[in-house]
Coordinates of C-alpha atoms in Angstrom, one line a residue:
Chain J
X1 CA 0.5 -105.9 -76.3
X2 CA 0.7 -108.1 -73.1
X3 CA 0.7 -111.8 -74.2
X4 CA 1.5 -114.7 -71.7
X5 CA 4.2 -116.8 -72.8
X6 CA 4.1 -120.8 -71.8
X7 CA 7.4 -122.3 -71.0
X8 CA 8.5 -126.3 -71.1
X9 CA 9.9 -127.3 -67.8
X10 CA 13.2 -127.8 -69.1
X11 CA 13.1 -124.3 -69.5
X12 CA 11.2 -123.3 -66.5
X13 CA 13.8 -123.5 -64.3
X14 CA 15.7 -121.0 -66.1
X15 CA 12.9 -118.5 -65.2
X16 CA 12.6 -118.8 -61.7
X17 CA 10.4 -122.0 -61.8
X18 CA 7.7 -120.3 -63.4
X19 CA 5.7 -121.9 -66.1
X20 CA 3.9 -119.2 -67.7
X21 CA 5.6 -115.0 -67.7
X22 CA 4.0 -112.1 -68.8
X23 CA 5.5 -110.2 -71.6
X24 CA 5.1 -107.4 -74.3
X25 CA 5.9 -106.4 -77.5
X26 CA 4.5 -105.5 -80.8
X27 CA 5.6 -109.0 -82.3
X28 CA 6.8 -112.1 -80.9
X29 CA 10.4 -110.8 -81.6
X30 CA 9.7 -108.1 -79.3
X31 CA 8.0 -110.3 -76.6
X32 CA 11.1 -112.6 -76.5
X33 CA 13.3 -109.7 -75.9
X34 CA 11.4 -108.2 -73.0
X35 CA 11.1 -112.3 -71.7
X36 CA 15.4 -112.3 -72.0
X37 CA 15.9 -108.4 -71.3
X38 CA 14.0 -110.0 -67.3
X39 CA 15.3 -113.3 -67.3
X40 CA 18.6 -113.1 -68.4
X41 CA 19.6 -117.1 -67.9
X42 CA 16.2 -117.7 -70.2
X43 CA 17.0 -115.5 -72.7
X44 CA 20.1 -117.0 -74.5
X45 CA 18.3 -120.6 -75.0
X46 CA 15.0 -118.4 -76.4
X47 CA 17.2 -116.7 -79.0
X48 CA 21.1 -116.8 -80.0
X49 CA 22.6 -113.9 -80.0
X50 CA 21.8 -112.0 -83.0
X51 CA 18.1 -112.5 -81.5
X52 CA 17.3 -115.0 -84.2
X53 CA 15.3 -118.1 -83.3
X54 CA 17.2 -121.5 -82.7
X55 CA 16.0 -124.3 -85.5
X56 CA 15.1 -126.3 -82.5
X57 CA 13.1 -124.3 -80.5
X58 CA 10.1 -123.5 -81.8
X59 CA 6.9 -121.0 -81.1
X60 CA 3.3 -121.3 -81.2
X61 CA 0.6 -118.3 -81.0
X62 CA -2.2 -119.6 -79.9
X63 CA -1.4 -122.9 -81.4
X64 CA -0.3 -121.9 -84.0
X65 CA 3.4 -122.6 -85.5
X66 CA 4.7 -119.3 -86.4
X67 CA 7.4 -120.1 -88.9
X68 CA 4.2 -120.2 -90.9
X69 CA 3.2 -116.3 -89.4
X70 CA 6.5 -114.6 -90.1
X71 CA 8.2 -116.2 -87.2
X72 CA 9.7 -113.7 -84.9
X73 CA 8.2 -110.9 -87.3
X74 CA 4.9 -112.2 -86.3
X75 CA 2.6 -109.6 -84.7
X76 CA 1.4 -110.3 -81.6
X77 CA -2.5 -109.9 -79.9
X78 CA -3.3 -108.7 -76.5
X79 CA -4.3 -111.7 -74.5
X80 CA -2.6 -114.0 -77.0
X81 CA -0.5 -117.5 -75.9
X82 CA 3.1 -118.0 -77.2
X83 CA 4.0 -122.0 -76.4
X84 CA 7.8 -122.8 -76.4
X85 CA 8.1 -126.4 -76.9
X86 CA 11.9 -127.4 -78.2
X87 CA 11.7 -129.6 -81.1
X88 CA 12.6 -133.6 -80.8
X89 CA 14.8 -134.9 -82.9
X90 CA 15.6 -138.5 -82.8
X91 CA 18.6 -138.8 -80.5
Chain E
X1 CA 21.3 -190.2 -54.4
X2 CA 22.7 -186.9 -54.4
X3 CA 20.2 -184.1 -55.3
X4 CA 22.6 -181.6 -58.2
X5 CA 22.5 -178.1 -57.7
X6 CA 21.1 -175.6 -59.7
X7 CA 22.3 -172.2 -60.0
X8 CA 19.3 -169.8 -61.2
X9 CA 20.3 -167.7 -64.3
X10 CA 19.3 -164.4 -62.1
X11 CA 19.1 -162.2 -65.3
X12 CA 21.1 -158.4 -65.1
X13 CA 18.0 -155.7 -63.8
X14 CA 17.4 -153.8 -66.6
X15 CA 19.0 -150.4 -67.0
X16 CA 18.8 -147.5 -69.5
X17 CA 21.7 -146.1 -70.4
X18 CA 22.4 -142.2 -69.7
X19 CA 21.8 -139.1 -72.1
X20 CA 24.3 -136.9 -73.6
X21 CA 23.5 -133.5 -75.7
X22 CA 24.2 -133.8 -79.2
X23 CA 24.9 -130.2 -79.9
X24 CA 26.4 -129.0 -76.4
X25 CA 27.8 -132.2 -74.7
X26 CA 25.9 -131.9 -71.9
X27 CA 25.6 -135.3 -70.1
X28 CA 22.7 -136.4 -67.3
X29 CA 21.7 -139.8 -65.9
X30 CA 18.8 -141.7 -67.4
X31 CA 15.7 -140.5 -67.9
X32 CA 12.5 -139.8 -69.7
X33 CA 13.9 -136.6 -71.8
X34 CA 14.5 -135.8 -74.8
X35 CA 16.0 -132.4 -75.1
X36 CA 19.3 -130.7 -72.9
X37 CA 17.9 -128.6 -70.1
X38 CA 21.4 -126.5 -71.0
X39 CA 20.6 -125.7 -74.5
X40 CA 17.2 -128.0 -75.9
X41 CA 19.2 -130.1 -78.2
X42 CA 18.8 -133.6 -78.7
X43 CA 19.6 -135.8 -76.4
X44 CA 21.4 -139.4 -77.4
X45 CA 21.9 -142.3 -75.1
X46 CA 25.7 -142.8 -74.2
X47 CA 27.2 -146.0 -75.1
X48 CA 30.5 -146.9 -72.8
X49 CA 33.2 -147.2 -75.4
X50 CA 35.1 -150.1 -73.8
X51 CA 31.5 -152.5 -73.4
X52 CA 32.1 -156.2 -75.3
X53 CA 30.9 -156.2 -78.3
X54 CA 30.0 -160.0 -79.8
X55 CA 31.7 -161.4 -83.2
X56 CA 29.3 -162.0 -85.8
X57 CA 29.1 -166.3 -84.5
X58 CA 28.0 -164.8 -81.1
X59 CA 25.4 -162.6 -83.1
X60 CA 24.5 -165.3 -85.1
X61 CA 23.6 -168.0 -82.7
X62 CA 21.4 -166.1 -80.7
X63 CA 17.5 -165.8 -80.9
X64 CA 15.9 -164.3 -84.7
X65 CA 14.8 -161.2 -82.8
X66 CA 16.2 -157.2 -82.9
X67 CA 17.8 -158.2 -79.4
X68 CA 20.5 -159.6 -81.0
X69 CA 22.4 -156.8 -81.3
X70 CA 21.2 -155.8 -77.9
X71 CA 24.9 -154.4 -77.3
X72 CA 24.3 -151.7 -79.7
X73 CA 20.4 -150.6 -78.1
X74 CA 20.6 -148.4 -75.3
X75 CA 20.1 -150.8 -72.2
X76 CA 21.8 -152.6 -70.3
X77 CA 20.4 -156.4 -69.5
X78 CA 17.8 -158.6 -70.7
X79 CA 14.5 -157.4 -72.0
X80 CA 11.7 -157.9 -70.1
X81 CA 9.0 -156.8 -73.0
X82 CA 8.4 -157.9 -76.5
X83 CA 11.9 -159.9 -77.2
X84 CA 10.2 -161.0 -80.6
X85 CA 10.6 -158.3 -82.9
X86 CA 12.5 -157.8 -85.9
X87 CA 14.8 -159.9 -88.2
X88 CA 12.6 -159.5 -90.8
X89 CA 13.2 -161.1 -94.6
X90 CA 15.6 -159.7 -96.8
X91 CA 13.8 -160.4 -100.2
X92 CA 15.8 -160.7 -103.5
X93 CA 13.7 -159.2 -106.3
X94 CA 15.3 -160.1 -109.3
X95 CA 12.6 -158.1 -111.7
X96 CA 13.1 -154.8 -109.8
X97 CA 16.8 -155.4 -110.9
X98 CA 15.9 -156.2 -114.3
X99 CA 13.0 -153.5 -115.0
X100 CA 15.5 -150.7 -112.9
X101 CA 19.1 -152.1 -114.8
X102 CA 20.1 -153.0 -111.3
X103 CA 22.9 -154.6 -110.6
X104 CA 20.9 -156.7 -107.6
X105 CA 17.9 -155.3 -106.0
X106 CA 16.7 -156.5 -101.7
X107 CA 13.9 -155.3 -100.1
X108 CA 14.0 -155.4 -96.4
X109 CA 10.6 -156.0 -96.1
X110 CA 9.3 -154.6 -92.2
X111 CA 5.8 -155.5 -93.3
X112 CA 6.1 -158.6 -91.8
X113 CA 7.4 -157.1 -88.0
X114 CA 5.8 -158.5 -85.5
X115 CA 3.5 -157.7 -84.1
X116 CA 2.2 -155.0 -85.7
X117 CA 3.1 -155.5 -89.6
X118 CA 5.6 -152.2 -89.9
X119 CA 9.3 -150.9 -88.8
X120 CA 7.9 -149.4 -85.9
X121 CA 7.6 -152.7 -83.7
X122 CA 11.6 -151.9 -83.7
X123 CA 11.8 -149.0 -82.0
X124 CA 8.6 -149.5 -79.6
X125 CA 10.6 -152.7 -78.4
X126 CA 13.2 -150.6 -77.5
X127 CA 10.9 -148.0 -75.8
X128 CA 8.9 -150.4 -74.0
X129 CA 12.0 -151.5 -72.1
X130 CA 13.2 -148.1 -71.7
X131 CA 10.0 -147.4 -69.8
X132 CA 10.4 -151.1 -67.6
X133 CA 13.7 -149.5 -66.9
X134 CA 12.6 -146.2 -65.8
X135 CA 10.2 -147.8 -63.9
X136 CA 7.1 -145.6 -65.7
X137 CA 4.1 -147.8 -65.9
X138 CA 2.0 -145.9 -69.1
X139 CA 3.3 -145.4 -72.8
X140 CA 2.3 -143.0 -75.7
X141 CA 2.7 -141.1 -78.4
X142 CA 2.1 -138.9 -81.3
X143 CA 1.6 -141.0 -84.1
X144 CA 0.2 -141.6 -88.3
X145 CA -1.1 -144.8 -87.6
X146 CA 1.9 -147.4 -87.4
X147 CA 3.4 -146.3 -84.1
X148 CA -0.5 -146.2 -82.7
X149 CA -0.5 -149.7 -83.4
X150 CA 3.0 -150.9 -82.4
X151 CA 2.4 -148.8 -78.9
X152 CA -0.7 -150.1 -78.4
X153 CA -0.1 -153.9 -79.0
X154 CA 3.5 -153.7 -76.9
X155 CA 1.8 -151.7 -74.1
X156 CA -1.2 -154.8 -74.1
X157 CA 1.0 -157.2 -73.9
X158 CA 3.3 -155.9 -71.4
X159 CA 0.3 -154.9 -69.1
X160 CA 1.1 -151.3 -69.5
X161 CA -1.3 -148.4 -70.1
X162 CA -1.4 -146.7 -73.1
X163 CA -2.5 -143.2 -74.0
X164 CA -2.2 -142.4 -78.2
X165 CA -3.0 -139.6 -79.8
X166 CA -3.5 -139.5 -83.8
X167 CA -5.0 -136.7 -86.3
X168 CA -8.6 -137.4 -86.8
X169 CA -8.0 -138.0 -89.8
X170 CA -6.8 -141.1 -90.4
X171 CA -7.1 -145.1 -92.6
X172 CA -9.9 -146.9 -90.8
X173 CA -7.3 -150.0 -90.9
X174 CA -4.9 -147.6 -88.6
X175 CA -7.5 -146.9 -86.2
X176 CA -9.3 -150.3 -85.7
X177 CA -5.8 -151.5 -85.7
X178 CA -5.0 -149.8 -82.3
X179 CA -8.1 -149.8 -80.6
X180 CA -8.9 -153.6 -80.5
X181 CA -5.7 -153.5 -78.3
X182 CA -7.7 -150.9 -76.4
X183 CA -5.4 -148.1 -75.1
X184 CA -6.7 -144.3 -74.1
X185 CA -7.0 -143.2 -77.7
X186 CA -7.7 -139.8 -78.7
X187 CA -7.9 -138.5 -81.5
X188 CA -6.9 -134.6 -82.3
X189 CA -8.5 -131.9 -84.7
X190 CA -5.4 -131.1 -86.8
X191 CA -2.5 -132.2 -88.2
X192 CA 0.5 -135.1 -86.6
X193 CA 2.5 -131.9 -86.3
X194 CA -0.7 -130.4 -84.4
X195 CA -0.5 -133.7 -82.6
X196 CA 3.0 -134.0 -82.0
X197 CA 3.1 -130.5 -80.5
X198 CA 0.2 -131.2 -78.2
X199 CA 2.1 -134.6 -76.9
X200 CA 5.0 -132.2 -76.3
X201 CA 2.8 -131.0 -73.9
X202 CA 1.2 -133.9 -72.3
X203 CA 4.7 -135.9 -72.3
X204 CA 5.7 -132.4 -69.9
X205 CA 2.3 -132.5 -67.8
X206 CA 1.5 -136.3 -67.3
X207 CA 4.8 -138.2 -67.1
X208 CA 4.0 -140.5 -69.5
X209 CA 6.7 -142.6 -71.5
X210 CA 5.7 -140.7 -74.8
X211 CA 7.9 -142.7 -76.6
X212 CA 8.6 -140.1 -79.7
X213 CA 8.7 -137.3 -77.4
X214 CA 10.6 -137.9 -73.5
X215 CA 11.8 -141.3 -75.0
X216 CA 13.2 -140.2 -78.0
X217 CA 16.5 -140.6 -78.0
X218 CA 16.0 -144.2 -76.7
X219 CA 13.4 -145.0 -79.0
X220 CA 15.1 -143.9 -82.3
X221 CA 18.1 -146.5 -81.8
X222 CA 15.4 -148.9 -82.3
X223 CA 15.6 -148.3 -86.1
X224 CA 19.6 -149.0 -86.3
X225 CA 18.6 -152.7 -86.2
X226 CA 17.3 -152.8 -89.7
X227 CA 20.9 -151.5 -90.6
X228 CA 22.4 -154.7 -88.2
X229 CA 20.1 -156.9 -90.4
X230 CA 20.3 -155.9 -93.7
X231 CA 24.4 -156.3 -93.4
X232 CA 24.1 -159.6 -91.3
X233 CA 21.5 -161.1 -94.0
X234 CA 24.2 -160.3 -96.9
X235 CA 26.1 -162.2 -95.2
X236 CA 28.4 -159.8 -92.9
X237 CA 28.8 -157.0 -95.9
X238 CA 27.1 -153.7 -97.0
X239 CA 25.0 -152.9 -100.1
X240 CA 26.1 -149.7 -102.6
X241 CA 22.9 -148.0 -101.9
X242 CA 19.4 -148.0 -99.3
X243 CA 16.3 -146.5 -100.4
X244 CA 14.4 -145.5 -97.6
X245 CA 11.1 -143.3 -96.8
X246 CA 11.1 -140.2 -94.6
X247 CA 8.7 -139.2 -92.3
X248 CA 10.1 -137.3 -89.5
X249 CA 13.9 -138.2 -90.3
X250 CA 14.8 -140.2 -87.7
X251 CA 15.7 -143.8 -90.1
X252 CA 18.0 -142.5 -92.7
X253 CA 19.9 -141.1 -89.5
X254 CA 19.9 -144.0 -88.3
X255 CA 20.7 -146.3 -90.9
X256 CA 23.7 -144.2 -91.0
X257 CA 24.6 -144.8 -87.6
X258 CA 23.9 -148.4 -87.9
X259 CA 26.3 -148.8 -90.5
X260 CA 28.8 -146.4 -89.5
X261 CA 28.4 -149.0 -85.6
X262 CA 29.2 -152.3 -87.4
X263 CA 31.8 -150.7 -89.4
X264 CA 33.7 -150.0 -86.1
X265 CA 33.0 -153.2 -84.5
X266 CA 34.9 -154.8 -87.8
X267 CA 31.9 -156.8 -88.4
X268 CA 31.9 -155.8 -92.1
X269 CA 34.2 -153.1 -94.2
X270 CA 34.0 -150.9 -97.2
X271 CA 32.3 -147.8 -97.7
X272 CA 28.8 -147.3 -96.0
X273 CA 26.1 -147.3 -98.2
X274 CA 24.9 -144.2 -100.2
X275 CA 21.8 -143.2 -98.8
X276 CA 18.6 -142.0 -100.3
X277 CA 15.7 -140.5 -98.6
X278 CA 12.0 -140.8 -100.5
X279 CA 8.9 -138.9 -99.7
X280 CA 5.5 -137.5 -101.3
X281 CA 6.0 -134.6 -102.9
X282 CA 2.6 -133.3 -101.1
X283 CA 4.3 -133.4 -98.4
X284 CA 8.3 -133.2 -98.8
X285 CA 9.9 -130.8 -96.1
X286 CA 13.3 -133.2 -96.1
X287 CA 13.7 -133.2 -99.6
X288 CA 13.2 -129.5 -100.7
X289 CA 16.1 -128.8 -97.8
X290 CA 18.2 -131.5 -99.4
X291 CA 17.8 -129.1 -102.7
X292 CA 17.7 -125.8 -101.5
X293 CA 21.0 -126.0 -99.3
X294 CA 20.9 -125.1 -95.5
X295 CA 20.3 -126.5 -92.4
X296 CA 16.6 -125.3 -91.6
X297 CA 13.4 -127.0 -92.4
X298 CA 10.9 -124.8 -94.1
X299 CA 7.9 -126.5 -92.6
X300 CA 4.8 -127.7 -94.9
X301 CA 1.0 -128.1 -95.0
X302 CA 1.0 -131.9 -96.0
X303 CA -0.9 -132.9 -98.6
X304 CA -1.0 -136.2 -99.8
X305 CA -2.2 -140.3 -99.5
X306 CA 1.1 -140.8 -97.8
X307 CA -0.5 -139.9 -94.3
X308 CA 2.5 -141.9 -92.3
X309 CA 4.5 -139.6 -94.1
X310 CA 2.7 -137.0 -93.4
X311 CA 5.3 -134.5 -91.0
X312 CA 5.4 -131.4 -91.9
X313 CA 7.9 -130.3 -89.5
X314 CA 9.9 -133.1 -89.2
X315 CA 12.3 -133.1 -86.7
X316 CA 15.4 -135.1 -87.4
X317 CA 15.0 -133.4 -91.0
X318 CA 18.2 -131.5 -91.1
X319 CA 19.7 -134.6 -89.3
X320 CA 18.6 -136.6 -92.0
X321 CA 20.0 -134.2 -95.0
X322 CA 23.3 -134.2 -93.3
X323 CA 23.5 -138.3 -93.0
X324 CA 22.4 -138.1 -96.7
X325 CA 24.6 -135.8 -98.1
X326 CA 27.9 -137.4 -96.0
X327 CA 26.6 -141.0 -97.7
X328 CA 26.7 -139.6 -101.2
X329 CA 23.5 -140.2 -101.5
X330 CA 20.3 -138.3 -102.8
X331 CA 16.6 -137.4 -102.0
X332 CA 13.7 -137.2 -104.4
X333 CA 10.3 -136.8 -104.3
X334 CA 7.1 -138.7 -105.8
X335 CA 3.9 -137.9 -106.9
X336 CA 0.5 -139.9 -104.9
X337 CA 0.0 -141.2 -108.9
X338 CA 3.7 -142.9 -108.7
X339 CA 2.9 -144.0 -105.0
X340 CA 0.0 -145.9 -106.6
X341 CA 1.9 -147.4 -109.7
X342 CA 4.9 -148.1 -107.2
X343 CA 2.5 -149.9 -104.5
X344 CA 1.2 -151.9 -107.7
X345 CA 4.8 -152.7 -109.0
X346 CA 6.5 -154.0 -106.0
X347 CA 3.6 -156.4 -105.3
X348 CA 3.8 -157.6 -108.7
X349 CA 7.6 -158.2 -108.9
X350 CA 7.9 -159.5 -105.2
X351 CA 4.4 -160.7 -103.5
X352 CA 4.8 -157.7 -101.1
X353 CA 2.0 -155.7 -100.3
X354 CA 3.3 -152.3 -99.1
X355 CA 1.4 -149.3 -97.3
X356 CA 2.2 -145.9 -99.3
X357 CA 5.1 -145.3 -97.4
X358 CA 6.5 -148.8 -99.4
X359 CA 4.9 -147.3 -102.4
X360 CA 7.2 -143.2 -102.1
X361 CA 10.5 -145.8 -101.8
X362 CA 9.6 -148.4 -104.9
X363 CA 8.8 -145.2 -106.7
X364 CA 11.9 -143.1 -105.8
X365 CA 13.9 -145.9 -106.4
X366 CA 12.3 -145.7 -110.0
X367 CA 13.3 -142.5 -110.2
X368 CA 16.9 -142.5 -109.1
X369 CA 17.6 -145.3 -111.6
X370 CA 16.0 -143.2 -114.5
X371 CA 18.4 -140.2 -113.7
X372 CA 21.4 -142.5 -113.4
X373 CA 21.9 -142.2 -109.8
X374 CA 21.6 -145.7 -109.0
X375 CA 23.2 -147.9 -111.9
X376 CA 24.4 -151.0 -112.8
X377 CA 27.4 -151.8 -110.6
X378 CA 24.5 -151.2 -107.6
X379 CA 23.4 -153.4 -105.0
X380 CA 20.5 -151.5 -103.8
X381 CA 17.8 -152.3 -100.5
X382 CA 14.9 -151.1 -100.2
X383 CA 13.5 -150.6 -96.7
X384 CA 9.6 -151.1 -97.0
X385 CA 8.1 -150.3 -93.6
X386 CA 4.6 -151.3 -93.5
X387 CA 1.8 -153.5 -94.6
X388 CA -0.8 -152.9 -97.4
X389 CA -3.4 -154.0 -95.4
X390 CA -3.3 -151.2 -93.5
X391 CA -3.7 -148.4 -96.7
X392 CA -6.1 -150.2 -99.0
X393 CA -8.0 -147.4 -99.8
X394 CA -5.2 -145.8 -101.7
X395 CA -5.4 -148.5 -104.1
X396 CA -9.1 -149.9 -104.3
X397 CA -10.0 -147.3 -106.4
X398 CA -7.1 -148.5 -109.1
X399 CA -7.8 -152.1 -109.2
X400 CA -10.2 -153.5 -111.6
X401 CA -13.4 -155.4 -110.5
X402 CA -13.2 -159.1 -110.0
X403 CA -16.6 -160.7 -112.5
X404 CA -18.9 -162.1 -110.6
X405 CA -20.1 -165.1 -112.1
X406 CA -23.0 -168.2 -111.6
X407 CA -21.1 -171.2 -110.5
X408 CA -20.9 -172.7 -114.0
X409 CA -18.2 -174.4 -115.6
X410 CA -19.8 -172.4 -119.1
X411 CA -19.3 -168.9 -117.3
X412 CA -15.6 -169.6 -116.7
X413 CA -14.8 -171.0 -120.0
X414 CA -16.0 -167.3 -121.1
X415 CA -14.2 -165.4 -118.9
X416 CA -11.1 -167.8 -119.9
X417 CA -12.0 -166.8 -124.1
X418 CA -12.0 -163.0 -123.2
X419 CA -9.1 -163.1 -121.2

């Protein structure tokens, strides 16, 4: 499944400057892999290294929070959006 | 005669402090973010160790406002926006001792902040400067309702644009209470945590001052002043215990680190008080981490009449468990029924009409003294953080209907037999 994966510009520099990267995979897991398996300076603040999610970076599929889909279990849609947006915590 | 000279009082150009990563250590200048570009934790402003700090005379002399304890908020020089707000009452409510078997019950009652009736005039003070000081010239944010207003009445005031976004929906007395001030509001099809992740996204787009997003870490130190007060009004000394609400988190954490600042300074000793974070249990993220164990928040659907409560995924959560567990405190949650009965009970023993935020605290506070975890040798505060006015509809239905009468004498003097 190709999904398009929508990056915060904190992160964006991390991945050339691009805002938005193709990727694939069967679930979001997978997609975040291929993203770190290309952009190896992205992957390590997408995932830690067990390839778990970070508490304060969290995904949206097409809007929607997917610690309430599985999380990176998750399956994925052709043509679907994954949003990174780190969580803000209060200073 | 000889004309005197005058030497202007130039006041110091207002600076924001810079940023420091909580979790890496990473440190960059000033500036409208919120997370490390190294490794997206939070960022905190960074206070220079060796800065004068006043004596509590200093403190005390100056103006009845939040700003003074301006050496502790993270700018440097005068404020240029909303220099009013804070140092609220500190209320003794001896019947909330008496009913609870208190040793002394305070409510720090923030539903008298100006200008906006709720806790959130604090922090927008702060971010309002921050933005002056960062030169940005339009404000925002995500918000339930009290931060809509506070933003939007600082942002008037100060000349500033405004663009606020709020779930759809929302109290009536939240909504008209932001737009008379008439910023850019929108409001969003979802939930605040639908809303909060969408300004995640503007805050990144527009560069606004979204002032719970980019401005965050400023912003939050804002609610360390209700610490500063409640020790200053005891007279330089800390209550056993606070009760407070949670929404996103971001208070208790703070309340911890406003303590734990004027413990330092040797404006007050002793322990810091136990802290105890309240919420509805239809929507209680905070507490059910505080009882599972962990340090991830399982987020939730909220459902509940405590809509400034309402975060689902809130984000200083685990923040807020930690600052709770370190204090020795605790964190329960209450039911919309006890919300109700706790809005009704602190009006009754105090004269303060609370929002149903003040309602989850009064009742929590209920709670803890039931299972023993507040007793008798306690000197408890409550920190009630918004008006009544503004969440009448939880209520109305509760009340009973005033008689209407003819205007004669004979009607009274049967209302006065049946009463």
């Amino acid at each position: 499944m190709a999904v398009t994966v929508i990056l915060p510009s904190v992160l964006a520099a991390h991945a050339g400057g691009a805002r938005s990267i193709e990727a694939s995979g069967r679930t979001l897991g997978e997609a975040v892999a291929d993203v770190a398996a290309r952009f190896p300076a992205l992957g390590p603040r997408l995932q830690d290294k067990d390839g778990k999610p970070y508490p304060f970076v969290v995904f949206y599929i097409n809007d929607e929070d997917v610690r309430f889909r599985g999380g990176f279990a998750a399956p994925i849609q052709d043509g679907d959006e994954v949003t990174v947006i780190p969580a803000i915590a209060g200073g | 005669m000889s004309a005197s000279v005058v030497t202007p009082v130039v006041p110091r150009a207002l600076k924001a402090l810079p940023l420091a990563c909580r979790n890496c250590g990473a440190e960059r200048p000033a500036g409208a973010l919120a997370v490390c570009e190294q490794c997206l934790g939070p960022l905190d402003p960074r206070y220079d160790p060796q800065r004068a700090l006043p004596d509590a005379g200093t403190i005390a002399s100056r103006a009845p406002s939040l700003w003074r304890y301006r050496e502790w908020l993270p700018l440097e020089g005068e404020p240029v926006h909303s220099p009013d707000s804070g140092f609220t009452p500190l209320v003794d409510a001896p019947a909330l001792a008496r009913r609870w078997g208190l040793g002394r019950v305070w409510v720090k009652n923030d539903t008298v902040c100006h200008p906006t009736l709720s806790f959130k005039d604090r922090v927008v003070s702060v971010a309002i400067n921050t933005a002056a000081a960062l030169g940005l010239d339009t404000i925002g944010c995500a918000s339930t309702g009290n931060l809509a207003n506070a933003v939007a009445a600082h942002a008037a005031r100060a000349g500033l644009g405004a663009w606020i976004f709020i779930p759809v929906e929302l109290e009536v007395a939240k909504v008209v209470a932001t737009s008379v001030y008439r910023p850019h509001l929108v409001r969003v099809r979802g939930t605040y945590d639908d809303v909060n992740r969408l300004c995640a996204q503007v805050a990144d787009r527009f560069g606004w001052g979204i002032v719970n997003v980019n401005l965050r870490g400023y912003y939050a130190e804002g609610s360390k002043t209700l610490a500063f007060e409640i020790a200053e009004q005891l007279g330089w000394r800390l209550p056993d215990a606070v009760v407070a609400p949670m929404a996103g988190g971001s208070l208790v954490t703070k309340l911890q680190k406003g303590f734990g600042e004027f413990l330092a300074a040797g404006l007050v000793d002793g322990a810091p008080p136990r802290l105890y974070g309240a919420q509805a249990a239809g929507c209680a993220p905070i507490v059910h981490l505080f009882e599972r164990g962990g340090t991830q928040i399982e987020p939730e659907v909220p459902n509940t009449i405590v809509r400034s409560l309402a975060i689902g995924n809130p984000a200083d959560g685990a923040f807020a468990v930690r600052a709770m567990r370190e204090s020795g405190g605790w964190s329960t949650a209450v039911t919309d029924q006890e919300v109700v009965d706790g809005i009704r009970l602190l009006a009754e023993a105090t004269g303060i009409l609370a929002e149903t935020a003040g309602g989850v605290t009064v009742a929590a506070a209920e709670a803890l003294a039931g299972t023993g975890r507040l007793g008798p040798a306690d000197e408890v505060v409550l920190a009630i953080t918004g008006h009544g006015l503004k969440t009448l509809d939880a209520i109305s239905a509760t009340l009973v209907e005033a008689p209407v009468i003819a205007p004669r004498l004979r009607e009274v003097a049967a209302l006065v037999e049946a009463a």
